[in-house]
mmCIF file of C-alpha atoms in Angstrom:
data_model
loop_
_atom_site.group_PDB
_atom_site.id
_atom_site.type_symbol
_atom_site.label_atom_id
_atom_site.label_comp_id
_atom_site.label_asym_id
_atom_site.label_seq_id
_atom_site.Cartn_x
_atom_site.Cartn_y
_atom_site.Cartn_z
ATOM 1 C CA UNK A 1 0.000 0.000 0.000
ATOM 2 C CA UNK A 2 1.681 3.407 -1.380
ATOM 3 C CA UNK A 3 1.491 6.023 1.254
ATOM 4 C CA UNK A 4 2.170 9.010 -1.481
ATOM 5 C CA UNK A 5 -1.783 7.918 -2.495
ATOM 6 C CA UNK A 6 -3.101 7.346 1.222
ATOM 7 C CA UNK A 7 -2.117 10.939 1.607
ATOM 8 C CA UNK A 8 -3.845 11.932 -1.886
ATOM 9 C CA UNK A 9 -6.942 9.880 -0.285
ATOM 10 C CA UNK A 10 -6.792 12.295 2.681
ATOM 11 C CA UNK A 11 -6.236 15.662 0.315
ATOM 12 C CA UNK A 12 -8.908 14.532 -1.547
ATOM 13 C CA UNK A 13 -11.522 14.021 1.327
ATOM 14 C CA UNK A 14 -10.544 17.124 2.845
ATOM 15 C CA UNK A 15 -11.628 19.158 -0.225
ATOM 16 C CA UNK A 16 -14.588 17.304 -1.134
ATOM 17 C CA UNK A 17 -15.875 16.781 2.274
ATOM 18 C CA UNK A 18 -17.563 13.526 1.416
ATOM 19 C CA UNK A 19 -16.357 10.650 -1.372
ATOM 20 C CA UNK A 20 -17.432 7.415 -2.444
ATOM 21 C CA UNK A 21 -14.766 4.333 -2.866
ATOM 22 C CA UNK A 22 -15.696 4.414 -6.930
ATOM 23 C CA UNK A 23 -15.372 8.208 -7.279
ATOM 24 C CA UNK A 24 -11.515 7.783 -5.381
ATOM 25 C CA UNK A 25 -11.234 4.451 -7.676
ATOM 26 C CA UNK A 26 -11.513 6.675 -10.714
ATOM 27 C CA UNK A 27 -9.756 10.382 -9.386
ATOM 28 C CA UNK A 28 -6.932 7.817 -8.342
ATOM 29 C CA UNK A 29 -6.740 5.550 -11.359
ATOM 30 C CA UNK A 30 -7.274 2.370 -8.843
ATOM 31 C CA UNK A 31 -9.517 -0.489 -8.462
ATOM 32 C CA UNK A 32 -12.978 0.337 -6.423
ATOM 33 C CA UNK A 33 -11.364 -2.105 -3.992
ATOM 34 C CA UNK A 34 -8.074 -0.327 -3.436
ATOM 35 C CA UNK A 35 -9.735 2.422 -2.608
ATOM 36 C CA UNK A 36 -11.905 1.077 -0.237
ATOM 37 C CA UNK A 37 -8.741 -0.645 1.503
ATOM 38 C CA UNK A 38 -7.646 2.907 1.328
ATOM 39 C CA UNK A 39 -10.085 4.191 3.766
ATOM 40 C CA UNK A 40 -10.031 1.581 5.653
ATOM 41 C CA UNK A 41 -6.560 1.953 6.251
ATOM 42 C CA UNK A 42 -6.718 5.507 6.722
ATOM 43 C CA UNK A 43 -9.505 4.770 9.667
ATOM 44 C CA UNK A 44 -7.813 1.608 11.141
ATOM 45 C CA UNK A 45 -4.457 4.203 11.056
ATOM 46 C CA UNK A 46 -6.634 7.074 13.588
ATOM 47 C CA UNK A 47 -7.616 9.098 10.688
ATOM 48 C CA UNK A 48 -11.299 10.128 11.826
ATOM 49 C CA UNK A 49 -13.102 9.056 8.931
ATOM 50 C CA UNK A 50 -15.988 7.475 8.986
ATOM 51 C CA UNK A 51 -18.449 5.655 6.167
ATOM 52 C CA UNK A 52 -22.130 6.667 5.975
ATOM 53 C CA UNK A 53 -24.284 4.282 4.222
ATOM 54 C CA UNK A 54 -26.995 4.613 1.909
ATOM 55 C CA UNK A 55 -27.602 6.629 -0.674
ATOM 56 C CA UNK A 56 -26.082 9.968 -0.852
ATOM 57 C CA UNK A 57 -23.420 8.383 1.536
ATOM 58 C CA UNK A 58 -19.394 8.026 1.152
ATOM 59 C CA UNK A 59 -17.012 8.228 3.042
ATOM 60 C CA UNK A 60 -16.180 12.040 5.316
ATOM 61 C CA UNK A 61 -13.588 13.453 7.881
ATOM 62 C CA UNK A 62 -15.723 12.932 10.895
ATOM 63 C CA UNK A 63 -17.185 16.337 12.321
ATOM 64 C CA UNK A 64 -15.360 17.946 8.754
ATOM 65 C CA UNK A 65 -11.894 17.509 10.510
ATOM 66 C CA UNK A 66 -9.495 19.168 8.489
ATOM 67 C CA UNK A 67 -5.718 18.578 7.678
ATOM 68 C CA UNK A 68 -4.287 21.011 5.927
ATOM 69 C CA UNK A 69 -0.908 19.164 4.102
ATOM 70 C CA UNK A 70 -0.802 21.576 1.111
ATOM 71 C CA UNK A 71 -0.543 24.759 3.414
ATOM 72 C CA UNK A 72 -0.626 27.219 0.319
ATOM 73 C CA UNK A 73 -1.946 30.378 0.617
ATOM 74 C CA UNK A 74 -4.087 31.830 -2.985
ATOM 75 C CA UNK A 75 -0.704 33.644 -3.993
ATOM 76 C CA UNK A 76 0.975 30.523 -3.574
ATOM 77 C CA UNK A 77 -0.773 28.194 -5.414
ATOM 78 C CA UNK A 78 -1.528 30.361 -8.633
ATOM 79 C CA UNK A 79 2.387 30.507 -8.504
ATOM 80 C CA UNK A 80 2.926 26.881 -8.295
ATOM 81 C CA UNK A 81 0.743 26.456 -10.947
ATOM 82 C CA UNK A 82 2.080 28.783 -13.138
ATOM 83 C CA UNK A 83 5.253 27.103 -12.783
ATOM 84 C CA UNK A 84 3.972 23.446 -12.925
ATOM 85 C CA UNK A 85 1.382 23.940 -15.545
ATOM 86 C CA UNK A 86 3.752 23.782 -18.409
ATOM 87 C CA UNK A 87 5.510 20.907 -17.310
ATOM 88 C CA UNK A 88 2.760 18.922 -16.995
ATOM 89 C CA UNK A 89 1.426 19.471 -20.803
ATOM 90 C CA UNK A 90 4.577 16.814 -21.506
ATOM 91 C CA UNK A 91 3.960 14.817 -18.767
ATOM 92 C CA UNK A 92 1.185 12.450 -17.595
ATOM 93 C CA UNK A 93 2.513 11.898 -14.255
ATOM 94 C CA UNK A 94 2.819 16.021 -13.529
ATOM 95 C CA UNK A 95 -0.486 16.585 -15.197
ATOM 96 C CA UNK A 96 -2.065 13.285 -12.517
ATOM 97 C CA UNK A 97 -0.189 15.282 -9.733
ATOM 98 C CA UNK A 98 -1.370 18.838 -10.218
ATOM 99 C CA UNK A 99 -5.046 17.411 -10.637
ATOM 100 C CA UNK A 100 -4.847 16.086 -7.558
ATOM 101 C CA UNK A 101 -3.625 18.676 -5.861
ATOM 102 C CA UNK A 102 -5.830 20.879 -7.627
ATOM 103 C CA UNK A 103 -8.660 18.734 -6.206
ATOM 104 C CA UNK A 104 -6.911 19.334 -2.584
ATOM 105 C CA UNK A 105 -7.056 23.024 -2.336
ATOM 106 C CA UNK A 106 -9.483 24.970 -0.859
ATOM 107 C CA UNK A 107 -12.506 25.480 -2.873
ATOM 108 C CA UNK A 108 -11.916 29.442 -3.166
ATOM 109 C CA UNK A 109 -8.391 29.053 -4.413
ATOM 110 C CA UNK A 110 -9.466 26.251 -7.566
ATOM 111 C CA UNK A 111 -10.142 28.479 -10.243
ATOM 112 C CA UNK A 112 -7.568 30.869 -10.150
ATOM 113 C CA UNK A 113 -5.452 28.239 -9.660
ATOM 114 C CA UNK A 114 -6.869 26.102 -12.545
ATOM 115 C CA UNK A 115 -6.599 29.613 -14.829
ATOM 116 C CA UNK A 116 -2.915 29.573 -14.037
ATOM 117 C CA UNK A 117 -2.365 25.873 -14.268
ATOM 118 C CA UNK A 118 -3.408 26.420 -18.505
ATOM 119 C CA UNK A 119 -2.290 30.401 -18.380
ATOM 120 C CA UNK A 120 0.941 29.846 -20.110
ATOM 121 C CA UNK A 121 2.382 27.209 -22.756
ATOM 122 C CA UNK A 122 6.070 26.672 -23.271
ATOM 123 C CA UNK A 123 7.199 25.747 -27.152
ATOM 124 C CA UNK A 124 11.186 25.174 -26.596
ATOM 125 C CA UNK A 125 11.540 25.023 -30.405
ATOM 126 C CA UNK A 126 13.501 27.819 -32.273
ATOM 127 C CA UNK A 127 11.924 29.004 -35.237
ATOM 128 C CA UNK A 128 13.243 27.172 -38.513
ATOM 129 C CA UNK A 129 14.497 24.031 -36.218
ATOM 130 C CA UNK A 130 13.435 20.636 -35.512
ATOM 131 C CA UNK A 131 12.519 19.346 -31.417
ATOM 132 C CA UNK A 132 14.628 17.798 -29.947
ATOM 133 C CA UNK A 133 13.454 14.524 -28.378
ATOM 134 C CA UNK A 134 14.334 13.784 -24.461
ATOM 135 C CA UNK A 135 16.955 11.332 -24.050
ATOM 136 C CA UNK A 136 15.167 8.094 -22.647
ATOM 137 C CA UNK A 137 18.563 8.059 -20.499
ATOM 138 C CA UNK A 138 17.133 11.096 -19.006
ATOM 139 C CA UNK A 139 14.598 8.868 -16.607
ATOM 140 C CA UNK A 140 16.898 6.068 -15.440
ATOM 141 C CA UNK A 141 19.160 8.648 -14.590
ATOM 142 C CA UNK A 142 16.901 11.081 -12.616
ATOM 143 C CA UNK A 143 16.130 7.486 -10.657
ATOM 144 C CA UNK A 144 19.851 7.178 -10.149
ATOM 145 C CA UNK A 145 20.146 10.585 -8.889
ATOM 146 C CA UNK A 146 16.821 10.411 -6.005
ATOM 147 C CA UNK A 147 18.230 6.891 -5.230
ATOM 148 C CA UNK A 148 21.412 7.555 -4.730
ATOM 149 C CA UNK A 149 23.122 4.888 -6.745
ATOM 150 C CA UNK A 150 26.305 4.621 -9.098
ATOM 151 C CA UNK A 151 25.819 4.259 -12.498
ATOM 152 C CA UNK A 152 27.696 3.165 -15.099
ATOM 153 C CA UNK A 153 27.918 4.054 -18.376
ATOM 154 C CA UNK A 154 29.045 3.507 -21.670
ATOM 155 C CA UNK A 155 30.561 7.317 -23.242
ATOM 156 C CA UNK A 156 31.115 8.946 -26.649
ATOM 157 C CA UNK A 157 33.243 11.954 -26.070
ATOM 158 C CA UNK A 158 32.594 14.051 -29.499
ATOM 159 C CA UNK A 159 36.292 12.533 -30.248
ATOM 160 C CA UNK A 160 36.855 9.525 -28.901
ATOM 161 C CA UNK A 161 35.884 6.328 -28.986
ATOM 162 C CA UNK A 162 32.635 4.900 -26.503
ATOM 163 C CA UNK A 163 34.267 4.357 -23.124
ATOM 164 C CA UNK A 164 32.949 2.409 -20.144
ATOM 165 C CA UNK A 165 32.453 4.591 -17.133
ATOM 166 C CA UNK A 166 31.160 4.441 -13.360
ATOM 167 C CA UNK A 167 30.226 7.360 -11.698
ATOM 168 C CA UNK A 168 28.519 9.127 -9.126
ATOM 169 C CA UNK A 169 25.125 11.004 -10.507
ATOM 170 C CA UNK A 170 24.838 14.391 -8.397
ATOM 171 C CA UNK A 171 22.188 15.725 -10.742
ATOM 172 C CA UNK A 172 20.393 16.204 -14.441
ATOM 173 C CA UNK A 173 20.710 19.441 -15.992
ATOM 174 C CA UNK A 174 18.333 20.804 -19.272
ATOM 175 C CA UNK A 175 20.006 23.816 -20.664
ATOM 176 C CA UNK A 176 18.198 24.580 -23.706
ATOM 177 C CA UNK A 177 16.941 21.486 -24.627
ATOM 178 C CA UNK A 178 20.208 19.601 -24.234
ATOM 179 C CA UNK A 179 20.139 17.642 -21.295
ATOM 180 C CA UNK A 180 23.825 16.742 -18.985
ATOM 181 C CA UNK A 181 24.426 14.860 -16.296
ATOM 182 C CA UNK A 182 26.962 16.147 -13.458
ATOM 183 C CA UNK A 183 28.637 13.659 -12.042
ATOM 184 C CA UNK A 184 31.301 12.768 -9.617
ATOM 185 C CA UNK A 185 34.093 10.143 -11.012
ATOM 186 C CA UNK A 186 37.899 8.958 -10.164
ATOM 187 C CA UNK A 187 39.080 12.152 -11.593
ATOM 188 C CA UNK A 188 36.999 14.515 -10.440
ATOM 189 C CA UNK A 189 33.899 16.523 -11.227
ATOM 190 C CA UNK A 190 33.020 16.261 -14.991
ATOM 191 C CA UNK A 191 29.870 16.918 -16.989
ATOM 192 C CA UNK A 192 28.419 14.254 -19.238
ATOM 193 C CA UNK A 193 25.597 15.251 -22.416
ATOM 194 C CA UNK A 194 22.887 12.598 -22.090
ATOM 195 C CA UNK A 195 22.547 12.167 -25.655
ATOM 196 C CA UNK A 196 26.236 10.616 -26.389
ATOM 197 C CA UNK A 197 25.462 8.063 -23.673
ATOM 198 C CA UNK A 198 25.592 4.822 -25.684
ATOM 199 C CA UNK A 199 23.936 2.731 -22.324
ATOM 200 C CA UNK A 200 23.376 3.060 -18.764
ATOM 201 C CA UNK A 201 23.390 0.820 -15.961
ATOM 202 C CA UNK A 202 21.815 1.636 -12.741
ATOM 203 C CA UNK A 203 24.122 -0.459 -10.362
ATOM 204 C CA UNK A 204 23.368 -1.450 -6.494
ATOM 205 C CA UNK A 205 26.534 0.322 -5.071
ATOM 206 C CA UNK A 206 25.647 4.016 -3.127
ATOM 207 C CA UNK A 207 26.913 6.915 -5.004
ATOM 208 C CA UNK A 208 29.088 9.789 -3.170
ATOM 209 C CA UNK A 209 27.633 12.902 -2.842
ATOM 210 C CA UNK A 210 29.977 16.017 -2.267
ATOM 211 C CA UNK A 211 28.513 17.462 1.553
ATOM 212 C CA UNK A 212 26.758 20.787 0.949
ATOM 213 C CA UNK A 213 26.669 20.421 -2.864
ATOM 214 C CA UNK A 214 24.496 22.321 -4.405
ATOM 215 C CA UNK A 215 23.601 21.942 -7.718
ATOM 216 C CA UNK A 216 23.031 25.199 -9.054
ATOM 217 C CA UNK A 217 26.152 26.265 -7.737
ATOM 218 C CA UNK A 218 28.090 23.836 -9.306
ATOM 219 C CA UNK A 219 26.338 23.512 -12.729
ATOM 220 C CA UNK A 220 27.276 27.523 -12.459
ATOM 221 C CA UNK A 221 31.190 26.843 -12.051
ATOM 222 C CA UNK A 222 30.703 24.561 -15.293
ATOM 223 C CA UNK A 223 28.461 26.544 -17.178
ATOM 224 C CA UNK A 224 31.175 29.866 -16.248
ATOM 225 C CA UNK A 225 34.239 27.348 -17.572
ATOM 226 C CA UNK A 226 32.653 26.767 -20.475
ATOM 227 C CA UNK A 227 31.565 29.927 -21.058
ATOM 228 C CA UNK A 228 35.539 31.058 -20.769
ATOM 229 C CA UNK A 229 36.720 28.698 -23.574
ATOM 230 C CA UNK A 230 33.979 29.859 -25.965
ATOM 231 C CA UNK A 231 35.157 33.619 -25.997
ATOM 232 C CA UNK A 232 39.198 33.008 -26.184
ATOM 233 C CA UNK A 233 39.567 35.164 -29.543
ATOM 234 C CA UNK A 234 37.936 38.750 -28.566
ATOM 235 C CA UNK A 235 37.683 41.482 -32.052
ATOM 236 C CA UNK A 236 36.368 44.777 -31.688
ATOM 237 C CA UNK A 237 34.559 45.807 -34.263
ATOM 238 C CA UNK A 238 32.577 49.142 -35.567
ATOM 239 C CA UNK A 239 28.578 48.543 -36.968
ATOM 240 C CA UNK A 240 25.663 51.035 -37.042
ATOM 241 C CA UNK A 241 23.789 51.047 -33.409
ATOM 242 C CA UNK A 242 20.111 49.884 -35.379
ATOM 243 C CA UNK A 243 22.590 46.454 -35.870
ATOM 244 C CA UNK A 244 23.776 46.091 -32.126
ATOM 245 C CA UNK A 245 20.574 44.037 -31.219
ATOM 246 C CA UNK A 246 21.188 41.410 -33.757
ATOM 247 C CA UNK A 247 24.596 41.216 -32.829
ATOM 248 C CA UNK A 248 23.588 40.577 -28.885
ATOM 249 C CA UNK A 249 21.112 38.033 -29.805
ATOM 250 C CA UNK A 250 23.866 36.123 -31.837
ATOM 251 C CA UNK A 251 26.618 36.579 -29.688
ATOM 252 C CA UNK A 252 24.843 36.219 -26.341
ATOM 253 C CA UNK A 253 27.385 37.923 -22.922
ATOM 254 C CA UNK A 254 29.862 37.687 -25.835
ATOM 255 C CA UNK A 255 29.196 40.850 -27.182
ATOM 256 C CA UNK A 256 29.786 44.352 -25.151
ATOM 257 C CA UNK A 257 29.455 47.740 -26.900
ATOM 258 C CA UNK A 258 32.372 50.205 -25.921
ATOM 259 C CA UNK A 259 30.903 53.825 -26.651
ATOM 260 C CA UNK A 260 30.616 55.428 -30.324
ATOM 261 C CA UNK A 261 33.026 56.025 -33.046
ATOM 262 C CA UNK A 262 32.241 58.363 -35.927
ATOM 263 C CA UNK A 263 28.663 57.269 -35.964
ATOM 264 C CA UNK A 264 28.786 54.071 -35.402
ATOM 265 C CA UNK A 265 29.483 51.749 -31.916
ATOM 266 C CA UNK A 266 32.118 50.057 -31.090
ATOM 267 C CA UNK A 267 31.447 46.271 -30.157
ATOM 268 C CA UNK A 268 33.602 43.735 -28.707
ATOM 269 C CA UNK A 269 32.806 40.220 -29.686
ATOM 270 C CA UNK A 270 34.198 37.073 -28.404
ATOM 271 C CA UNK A 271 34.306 33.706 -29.912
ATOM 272 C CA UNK A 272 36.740 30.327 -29.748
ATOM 273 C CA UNK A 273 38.960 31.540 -32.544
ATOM 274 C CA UNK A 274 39.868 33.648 -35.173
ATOM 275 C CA UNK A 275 38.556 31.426 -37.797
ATOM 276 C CA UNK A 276 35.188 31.101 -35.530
ATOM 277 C CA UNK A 277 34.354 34.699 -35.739
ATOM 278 C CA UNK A 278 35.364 35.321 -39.471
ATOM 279 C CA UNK A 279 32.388 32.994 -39.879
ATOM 280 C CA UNK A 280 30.002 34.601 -37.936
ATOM 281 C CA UNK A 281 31.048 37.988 -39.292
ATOM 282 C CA UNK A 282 31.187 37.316 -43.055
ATOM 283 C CA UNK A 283 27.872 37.782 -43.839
ATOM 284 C CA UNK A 284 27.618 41.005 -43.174
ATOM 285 C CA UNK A 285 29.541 42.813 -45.659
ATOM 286 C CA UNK A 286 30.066 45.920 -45.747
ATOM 287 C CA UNK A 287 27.848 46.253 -42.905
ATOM 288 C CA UNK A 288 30.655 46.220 -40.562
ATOM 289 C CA UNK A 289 33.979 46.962 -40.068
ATOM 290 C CA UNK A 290 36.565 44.353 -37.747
ATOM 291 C CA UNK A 291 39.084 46.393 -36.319
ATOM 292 C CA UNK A 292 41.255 44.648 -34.741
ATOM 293 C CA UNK A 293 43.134 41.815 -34.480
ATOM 294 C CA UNK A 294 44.776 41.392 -37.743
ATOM 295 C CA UNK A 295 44.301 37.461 -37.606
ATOM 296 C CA UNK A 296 40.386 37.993 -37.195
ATOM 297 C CA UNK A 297 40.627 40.105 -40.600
ATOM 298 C CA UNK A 298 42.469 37.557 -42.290
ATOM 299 C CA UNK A 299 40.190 35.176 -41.736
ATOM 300 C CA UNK A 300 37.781 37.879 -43.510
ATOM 301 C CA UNK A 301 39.992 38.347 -46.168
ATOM 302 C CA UNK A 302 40.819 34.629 -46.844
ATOM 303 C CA UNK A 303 36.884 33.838 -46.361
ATOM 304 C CA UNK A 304 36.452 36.987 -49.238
ATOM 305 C CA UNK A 305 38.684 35.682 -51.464
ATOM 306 C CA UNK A 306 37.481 31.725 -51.617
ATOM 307 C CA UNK A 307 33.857 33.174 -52.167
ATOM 308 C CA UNK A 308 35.128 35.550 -55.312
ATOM 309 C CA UNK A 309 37.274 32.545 -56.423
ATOM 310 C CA UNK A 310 34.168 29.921 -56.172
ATOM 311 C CA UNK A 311 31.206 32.396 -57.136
ATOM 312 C CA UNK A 312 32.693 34.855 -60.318
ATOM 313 C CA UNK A 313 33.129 32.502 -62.978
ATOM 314 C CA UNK A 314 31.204 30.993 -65.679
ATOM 315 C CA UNK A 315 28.120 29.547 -64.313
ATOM 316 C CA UNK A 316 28.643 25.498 -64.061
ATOM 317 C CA UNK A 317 27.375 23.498 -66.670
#
């Protein structure tokens, strides 16, 4: 008997006042049965509820006894379900726990609560791209995580060949659709994408778990690591100020203006290398101007030059 739904039982009375086995058997997704062992359980526990019989009966909370175990205030709950209501369009279990604890709240805090549960709708597409499917890894290694158990896995570094692995899962990260696993291992911290995780093992050893980790603390000391070797090559360059919002939302906290120059701003921009941000840059033309450094402007030049060489002759037969 799962006490997660004896306490859904009790939420569930509580807001309803009175319930009948078959209406818990269906708001539960249990036999009519179950949920009469339910109650039963719940009265041979101490829980004062009590059956009336007949029609019009059920099951109550004798003299309307009340136990409050969500504690939200209004505020509260339109918050939570603000939050939680997008989640739970992609999930059945999410969607099965906000109903019930939708059913569980006060009466004068449902609708509002209901209007923010299916206020807002998250598409995590970009325009022009395709979804990206969740990882089925993703599940068995949440489990991992809760349970505290090692797992180990088999690992396709983007340059090296599948390698067997055991480590200890600290948590499951989704930045952006791209889901990674930080983990603790023989060397050391190290962060793992879910998707180049040929298999995983959940094993019956205990994982480690750093005392006083927290995640978003560490995920931040990866994320700021990263972060570093993607803007190694900096180039200031000059472009009119109507163009500096396209260049933020390419470049991201890569790009910094540095006051004006003849009209136009100044922009730093910061990418891995040289070559990296010739790439980025060369579609704009004449549109903007790369100061400095000279090996950024190469690039430029060399790009300029293979697109002349390729693109002004005859047209190919």
């Amino acid at each position: 008997m799962r006490a997660d739904r004896l306490v859904a039982v009790l939420l569930l009375m509580q807001a309803r006042g009175r319930v009948t086995a078959a209406e818990l058997a269906v708001e539960l997704e249990v036999s009519v049965a179950t949920a009469r062992r339910d109650l039963e359980a719940l009265s041979a526990a101490g829980v004062p509820v009590y059956p009336q019989p007949g029609r019009g009966g059920g099951w109550s909370l004798v003299g309307g006894a009340r136990t409050d175990l969500s504690g939200l205030s209004a505020p509260e709950a339109q918050a939570l379900f603000l939050l939680l209501g997008p989640a739970a369009a992609g999930s059945a279990e999410a969607g099965a726990a906000l109903r019930k604890l939708l059913a569980a709240l006060p009466r004068t805090f449902r609708a509002d609560a209901e209007a923010a549960r299916d206020a807002t709708l998250v598409d995590p597409v970009p325009w022009g791209e395709r979804d990206r499917p969740r990882p089925e890894t993703v599940d068995l290694l949440q489990t991992a995580v809760v349970s505290r158990r090692r797992v180990r896995l088999t690992y396709a570094g983007p340059k090296a060949e599948p390698a067997e692995r055991l480590v200890d899962p600290w948590g499951l990260i989704d930045k952006d659709d791209v889901w990674y696993l930080l983990a603790g291992t023989d060397r050391g911290r190290r962060t793992f994408r879910v998707d180049r995780i040929v298999r995983a093992e959940v094993t019956g050893e205990t994982a480690e778990r750093p005392t006083g980790l927290v995640l978003t603390a560490a995920w931040q000391e990866v994320v700021d690591e990263i972060e570093g070797r993607r803007s190694r090559t900096w180039a200031t360059v000059l472009v009119e100020e109507r163009f500096v919002p396209v260049l933020r939302d390419r470049f991201g906290r890569h790009c910094h203006t540095d006051g004006d120059v003849g009209g136009r701003v100044r922009v730093r921009l910061a990418a891995p290398t040289p070559l990296d941000l010739a790439r980025h840059l060369a579609g704009w033309g004449a549109l903007i101007e790369v100061v400095e450094p000279r090996s950024v402007r190469d690039e430029l030049a060399r790009i300029g030059a293979e697109l002349v060489a390729r693109n002004s002759g005859p047209e190919p037969v």
